[in-house]
Amino acid sequence: MTIRLGLFDSGIGGFTVLKSLVERHGDVSCVYLGDLARVPYGSKTPKEIRLIASEVVHWLNKQDLTAVLVACNTTNSLALDVVEKFAEVPVFGLIDSAVEMIYEKRVGILATPGTVFSKAYSKKILEKRPGTFVVEQACPAFVPMIETGLVNNEEICMLAKKYLKPLIESQVESIILGCSHYPLLLPILRPLVPSHVRLIDPAIGMAKNLDKLLVNDKFVGVTMQNSLNTKFYVTSDPNGFAARAKHWLKIYPEVELISLRSKACVF
Ligand code: DGL
C-alpha cells in the first residue's frame, strides 16, 4: 500500500512537523497545505477555526490520503472534533502527542491566543497526569513575525523574554512549544530558558506516533534536502511560500495555488 499523508497548517508551522516526520521516517509521500490566505489562525474565533477546518478537511479528502496530520495546534485545540468527524482517514494530532512526551510536575505552554483560550493543553495534561501544575502563555506576535521572516532581530528576542517570564517565574521544568511555528524559534528560545528546563516539540511525538503506520524500512538517513516527496499547496502567495521553504527546509519546491471553497467559482 502506498502511504500518503496530508498535513495542514495556517502557514509554515507545519514545516516543523514535516521535518520531524522526514527525520524519523524518511522519504514519506506527503501533501502539505498552508492556508496562507488566512494566517494567522491564532487570533481567529473558535467558530472561524471550525469553519476553516471543515473546508480544509473536505479538500484533504480529495487527495487520496492514508492519514491526516493536524500540523496546527490551534485547529487541534478548537476543531479536532470537526477534523475527525469529516476526515475519511485516521487523524493524528499534536496535543495528544505532546502530552505523551511530558513527565514533569510543573509544565509551561507557549501557544497562540486561540490555543490558550481553549485550555486544551491544560485539560489534556490534567486528564493524563492529575496534579500537574500547568501555566499557559499566549504569544500573539510570534506567528506574524515568523511568517514575515522577522526572526533574527532584537524585537523577537524581547518578546520571547516577555512571554517566557511568567513560565520561568513559575519554575516550570518543561515548556511545550504549543504552536507548530515555535520550534523554528528554538535558537532564540533555548538560551533564554534555564538549562534544566526541557523544551518540547510536539512534532517529535507525532512522528513517533506514526511508527505503526509507517514501516521504517525505507529510512536510510534521508534529509529534507533529498526528500522531495512532498507536494505543496497554498491558498495564497505560492512564491513567498516557496521562498520560505528554501529558507527553512533548504528546498525550493513547486507550490500550487488552490481554493478551499467547496463550490467552483464561475468567472
Ligand atoms: N501553527 C499553528 C499552530 O500550531 C497556527 C498558528 C497561527 O496561524 O496563528 O497553532
mmCIF file of C-alpha atoms in Angstrom, residues 10 17 41 50 72 90 94 114 116 135 145 178 258 266:
data_model
loop_
_atom_site.group_PDB
_atom_site.id
_atom_site.type_symbol
_atom_site.label_atom_id
_atom_site.label_comp_id
_atom_site.label_asym_id
_atom_site.label_seq_id
_atom_site.Cartn_x
_atom_site.Cartn_y
_atom_site.Cartn_z
ATOM 1 C CA SER A 10 -2.063 28.114 8.526
ATOM 2 C CA VAL A 17 6.086 18.615 11.592
ATOM 3 C CA TYR A 41 -5.212 31.231 12.809
ATOM 4 C CA ARG A 50 -14.050 25.268 12.973
ATOM 5 C CA CYS A 72 -1.619 23.141 13.686
ATOM 6 C CA PRO A 90 -7.292 8.368 10.606
ATOM 7 C CA LEU A 94 -0.125 17.374 18.115
ATOM 8 C CA GLY A 114 -6.739 30.601 20.403
ATOM 9 C CA VAL A 116 -4.515 29.198 25.245
ATOM 10 C CA VAL A 135 0.762 27.528 33.140
ATOM 11 C CA MET A 145 6.785 37.720 12.772
ATOM 12 C CA GLY A 178 2.345 24.530 21.620
ATOM 13 C CA ILE A 258 -5.669 26.302 -4.614
ATOM 14 C CA VAL A 266 -17.683 30.897 -12.103
#
